[in-house]
XYZ file of C-alpha atoms in Angstrom:
313
model
C -61.478 43.328 -7.623
C -61.603 39.759 -6.350
C -62.460 36.777 -8.548
C -63.579 33.650 -6.731
C -64.008 30.238 -8.346
C -66.609 28.245 -6.485
C -68.749 25.155 -6.358
C -70.521 23.130 -3.710
C -71.283 24.069 -0.123
C -67.760 25.196 0.810
C -67.581 27.403 -2.243
C -70.925 29.004 -1.437
C -69.836 29.693 2.137
C -66.599 31.446 1.270
C -68.246 33.317 -1.612
C -70.711 34.649 0.930
C -67.828 35.664 3.169
C -66.319 37.696 0.340
C -69.704 39.260 -0.359
C -69.663 40.502 3.243
C -66.348 42.327 2.781
C -66.377 43.316 -0.907
C -68.684 45.757 -2.640
C -70.776 44.408 -5.548
C -68.451 46.192 -7.984
C -65.370 44.520 -6.502
C -66.403 40.855 -6.491
C -67.080 38.371 -9.282
C -68.077 34.834 -8.321
C -67.397 32.327 -11.106
C -69.360 29.139 -10.500
C -69.032 25.542 -11.663
C -71.640 24.281 -14.143
C -70.344 20.729 -14.484
C -73.103 19.567 -12.099
C -75.889 21.021 -14.262
C -78.386 18.569 -15.710
C -81.907 18.241 -17.068
C -84.491 16.654 -14.760
C -88.253 16.590 -15.382
C -87.430 18.719 -18.419
C -85.987 21.434 -16.198
C -82.480 22.934 -16.338
C -81.044 22.475 -12.858
C -77.850 24.299 -11.822
C -77.053 23.044 -8.305
C -73.857 25.022 -7.707
C -75.218 28.287 -9.082
C -78.244 27.871 -6.820
C -76.143 27.005 -3.761
C -74.152 30.219 -4.162
C -77.220 32.292 -4.992
C -79.273 30.991 -2.061
C -76.365 31.491 0.368
C -75.792 35.099 -0.672
C -79.532 35.722 -0.483
C -79.583 34.322 3.064
C -82.188 31.756 2.023
C -80.208 28.521 2.047
C -80.810 25.562 4.329
C -77.646 25.581 6.432
C -78.347 22.228 8.061
C -78.610 20.300 4.787
C -76.049 22.501 3.076
C -78.113 22.743 -0.107
C -81.545 23.975 -1.157
C -83.787 26.485 0.547
C -84.605 26.841 4.215
C -88.203 26.203 5.348
C -88.779 24.080 2.254
C -91.839 21.890 1.626
C -91.906 18.648 -0.351
C -95.424 18.249 -1.753
C -94.152 17.922 -5.320
C -91.818 15.053 -4.433
C -94.530 13.231 -2.486
C -96.858 13.507 -5.465
C -94.153 12.294 -7.852
C -93.522 9.256 -5.624
C -97.268 8.523 -5.508
C -97.334 8.507 -9.307
C -94.296 6.226 -9.546
C -91.973 8.887 -10.942
C -88.249 9.267 -10.225
C -87.743 10.453 -6.665
C -83.982 10.020 -6.299
C -83.262 13.751 -6.771
C -85.188 15.910 -4.293
C -86.734 19.122 -5.570
C -88.402 21.272 -2.944
C -91.550 23.151 -3.855
C -89.922 26.598 -3.621
C -86.680 25.407 -5.221
C -88.757 24.030 -8.087
C -89.829 27.569 -8.975
C -86.180 28.540 -9.516
C -85.645 25.689 -11.967
C -88.898 26.389 -13.806
C -88.109 30.073 -14.228
C -84.532 29.321 -15.334
C -85.812 26.849 -17.921
C -88.472 29.290 -19.153
C -85.962 32.095 -19.625
C -83.441 29.828 -21.341
C -86.237 28.751 -23.684
C -86.773 32.399 -24.589
C -83.163 32.613 -25.762
C -81.537 34.098 -22.667
C -78.030 32.900 -21.818
C -77.334 31.095 -18.552
C -75.355 34.107 -17.305
C -78.251 36.463 -18.124
C -80.693 34.160 -16.364
C -78.419 33.936 -13.326
C -78.296 37.726 -13.051
C -82.100 37.878 -13.280
C -82.653 35.201 -10.625
C -80.032 36.675 -8.306
C -81.531 40.145 -8.492
C -85.015 38.752 -7.922
C -83.744 37.201 -4.674
C -82.061 40.423 -3.581
C -78.469 39.430 -4.343
C -76.404 42.467 -5.338
C -73.094 40.739 -6.074
C -72.330 39.251 -9.472
C -72.721 35.461 -9.610
C -71.819 33.985 -12.987
C -71.492 30.573 -14.609
C -67.939 30.142 -15.889
C -69.338 29.588 -19.368
C -72.643 29.890 -21.190
C -71.890 26.653 -22.971
C -72.612 23.123 -21.827
C -70.032 21.435 -19.592
C -70.956 18.153 -17.946
C -68.896 16.184 -15.449
C -68.813 12.427 -15.770
C -67.284 10.235 -13.091
C -65.307 7.245 -14.312
C -66.053 4.398 -11.912
C -65.740 0.655 -11.548
C -69.398 0.615 -12.663
C -68.628 2.543 -15.854
C -68.917 6.237 -16.648
C -71.661 7.959 -14.669
C -73.137 11.419 -14.969
C -72.244 13.429 -11.898
C -75.756 13.469 -10.440
C -76.131 9.725 -10.964
C -72.891 9.173 -9.066
C -73.406 11.822 -6.404
C -77.117 11.593 -5.652
C -78.665 8.457 -7.136
C -75.744 6.165 -6.198
C -74.690 8.213 -3.141
C -71.009 8.305 -4.142
C -70.711 4.552 -3.575
C -68.966 3.406 -6.817
C -65.165 3.416 -6.745
C -63.810 6.456 -8.598
C -61.228 5.976 -11.346
C -61.175 9.393 -12.979
C -63.199 12.270 -14.383
C -64.374 13.530 -17.754
C -65.437 17.142 -18.320
C -67.537 16.891 -21.447
C -67.674 20.097 -23.461
C -65.025 21.918 -21.451
C -62.324 21.600 -24.098
C -64.324 23.729 -26.559
C -66.252 25.882 -24.072
C -65.782 29.621 -24.261
C -64.939 31.310 -21.000
C -67.505 33.886 -19.871
C -66.188 37.277 -21.111
C -66.609 38.976 -17.720
C -64.327 36.380 -16.121
C -61.752 36.759 -18.880
C -61.800 40.539 -18.420
C -61.455 40.192 -14.636
C -58.405 37.926 -14.837
C -56.683 40.310 -17.253
C -57.588 43.441 -15.283
C -54.852 45.478 -13.631
C -57.330 46.088 -10.792
C -57.539 42.405 -9.893
C -56.212 41.887 -6.368
C -56.524 38.110 -6.255
C -58.093 34.986 -7.669
C -59.412 32.723 -4.940
C -60.209 29.054 -5.464
C -62.763 28.301 -2.780
C -62.636 25.199 -0.528
C -64.577 23.170 -3.063
C -64.048 19.595 -4.243
C -61.024 19.946 -6.573
C -62.157 17.169 -8.920
C -65.858 17.859 -9.472
C -66.376 21.482 -8.391
C -63.152 23.162 -9.554
C -61.917 20.593 -12.092
C -64.620 21.430 -14.664
C -63.741 25.127 -14.349
C -60.015 24.551 -14.822
C -60.740 22.279 -17.794
C -61.709 25.326 -19.862
C -58.474 25.935 -21.829
C -58.815 29.722 -21.924
C -59.140 29.962 -18.153
C -56.263 27.618 -17.459
C -54.038 29.634 -19.785
C -55.070 32.884 -18.109
C -54.290 31.456 -14.677
C -50.812 30.529 -15.838
C -50.093 33.960 -17.323
C -51.961 36.172 -14.784
C -50.210 38.794 -12.674
C -52.502 38.834 -9.628
C -51.860 36.148 -6.996
C -53.983 33.021 -7.081
C -54.873 31.424 -3.748
C -56.654 28.155 -3.038
C -58.347 27.270 0.221
C -58.012 23.594 1.098
C -61.264 21.659 1.574
C -59.375 18.990 3.549
C -58.847 19.091 7.323
C -56.971 16.270 9.062
C -57.404 14.012 6.077
C -61.154 14.496 5.869
C -63.360 16.596 3.630
C -65.448 19.103 5.522
C -68.377 18.006 3.359
C -68.751 15.719 0.361
C -66.702 12.912 -1.224
C -63.376 14.671 -1.928
C -61.403 12.581 0.574
C -62.979 9.337 -0.660
C -62.158 10.265 -4.245
C -58.537 10.964 -3.350
C -58.091 7.607 -1.676
C -59.680 5.732 -4.564
C -57.399 7.556 -7.004
C -54.392 6.394 -4.992
C -53.777 9.811 -3.424
C -53.300 10.690 0.206
C -56.217 12.718 1.502
C -54.393 15.850 2.631
C -53.850 19.536 2.032
C -50.504 18.599 0.497
C -52.390 16.666 -2.194
C -54.516 19.765 -2.802
C -51.308 21.776 -3.221
C -49.968 19.258 -5.733
C -53.272 19.279 -7.647
C -53.148 23.069 -8.091
C -49.370 23.326 -8.526
C -48.462 25.689 -11.357
C -51.745 27.558 -10.993
C -51.579 28.931 -7.437
C -49.170 31.017 -5.426
C -50.654 30.331 -2.019
C -52.689 27.724 -0.165
C -54.771 28.317 2.943
C -54.762 25.310 5.272
C -56.349 24.637 8.630
C -54.378 24.824 11.880
C -54.904 21.089 12.284
C -52.737 20.568 9.184
C -49.890 22.863 10.182
C -47.487 19.927 9.877
C -48.136 19.973 6.094
C -46.739 23.485 5.768
C -43.132 22.473 5.139
C -43.968 19.979 2.380
C -46.249 22.464 0.658
C -43.576 25.189 0.788
C -41.149 22.855 -0.973
C -43.579 22.815 -3.900
C -43.053 26.576 -4.254
C -46.430 27.423 -2.725
C -46.721 29.767 0.241
C -49.138 28.851 3.006
C -51.473 30.576 5.408
C -52.266 28.462 8.458
C -55.542 29.489 10.053
C -58.992 28.222 10.982
C -60.836 27.215 7.819
C -64.087 25.818 9.199
C -67.066 28.059 8.456
C -69.960 27.103 10.735
C -71.691 30.481 10.377
C -71.645 33.760 8.457
C -69.234 35.352 10.939
C -66.685 32.600 10.277
C -67.228 32.956 6.528
C -66.493 36.669 6.696
C -63.494 36.198 8.990
C -61.916 33.651 6.638
C -62.510 35.922 3.644
C -60.729 38.758 5.444
C -57.763 36.522 6.268
C -57.534 35.371 2.648
C -57.580 39.000 1.494
C -54.760 39.857 3.903
C -52.813 36.833 2.613
C -53.282 38.038 -0.983
C -51.884 41.437 -0.031
C -48.839 39.733 1.453
C -48.324 37.730 -1.732
C -48.555 40.889 -3.838
C -45.878 42.716 -1.845
C-alpha cells in the first residue's frame, strides 16, 4: 500500500501518477481540507476536487484547477446582479459543490461524500479528506489574518506573509482509514506530494495524531520538492518562503520536513543541493520532477516507488 498526502495542482498530478501504477486497493490519497470554505452557502473543497477531477481525467490542465470545457453562465449572472465574483465557479463545477452540500446536509461525512462523488465520476481509487472535522487555514499577513481563499484568490497572494494558523487542526481527529494505513505492516511508503508545504501540507501535518504517526512509523516517508531552481512550479510557495525569511530552495523543503521524512526527491536542476540535504540525514533522489502530462506523472510515481524500495532495503 502507498499513502500519499496531497494538495493543490502538484499534489493532484502526482496522485494521478500513483493511480496509474497502483491498484485501487493499494493506494490511499489523503487530501488537504484547509482550503475548504463556504461560498454562496455551498461547501467547497478545492483540493479534494482538484485530485478527484485529475484522476477522473476531467480537469482543466491549462488552468490547473476546475473542469475542462467549462462554461461560466452562473458567474456572468452573479456579476450582473452585483454579487461576489472574486471566486470563479464554473457551471459544471457548481454541480459538484451543490451535491456535496446536499449530502453533507443529510448527515453524510465529508469522507463519505467524497467517495460518492469520486465513484460518480468514475474514479476507482480512494480519495479521502485527512479528517471529517473542520480545519481552516488562515494566512498571517501584514494586512492581518486572512482566510486562505481571501489571501489566495481575492487578494491574489499579494499581502506579505508572516505565518500560518491551522484552525481546528489541533483537535481534529485523523480519518481512521489513514491511521490504519500508516500503522499497517503492508505500507510500502508515505509520499508527501510536491504541494505547497505551508498551505497544502501544513494543515495535514498540524493534526497531532498524524504527526505522531509519522514520527513513529516504520515505512519510509518521502517528500517530493515543489521547488525547482528557487521557483515554485505553480503557486506562491517560493514567495511565501522569501517573505518568511527563508531561501526558496529544495534544501528549505528538506529542513521543513526534517524529522518526518527519510528521503526527498529533487529536480536535476537542484542537484547541487544534494550534499546539504544529505547532511540533514535525508537521502535524496535526483531526477526530473516536472509533470507536464500524464506520462510524466506516471514516470515520476514509478521513480518514487523505486526510491522507497531502496530506502526500505
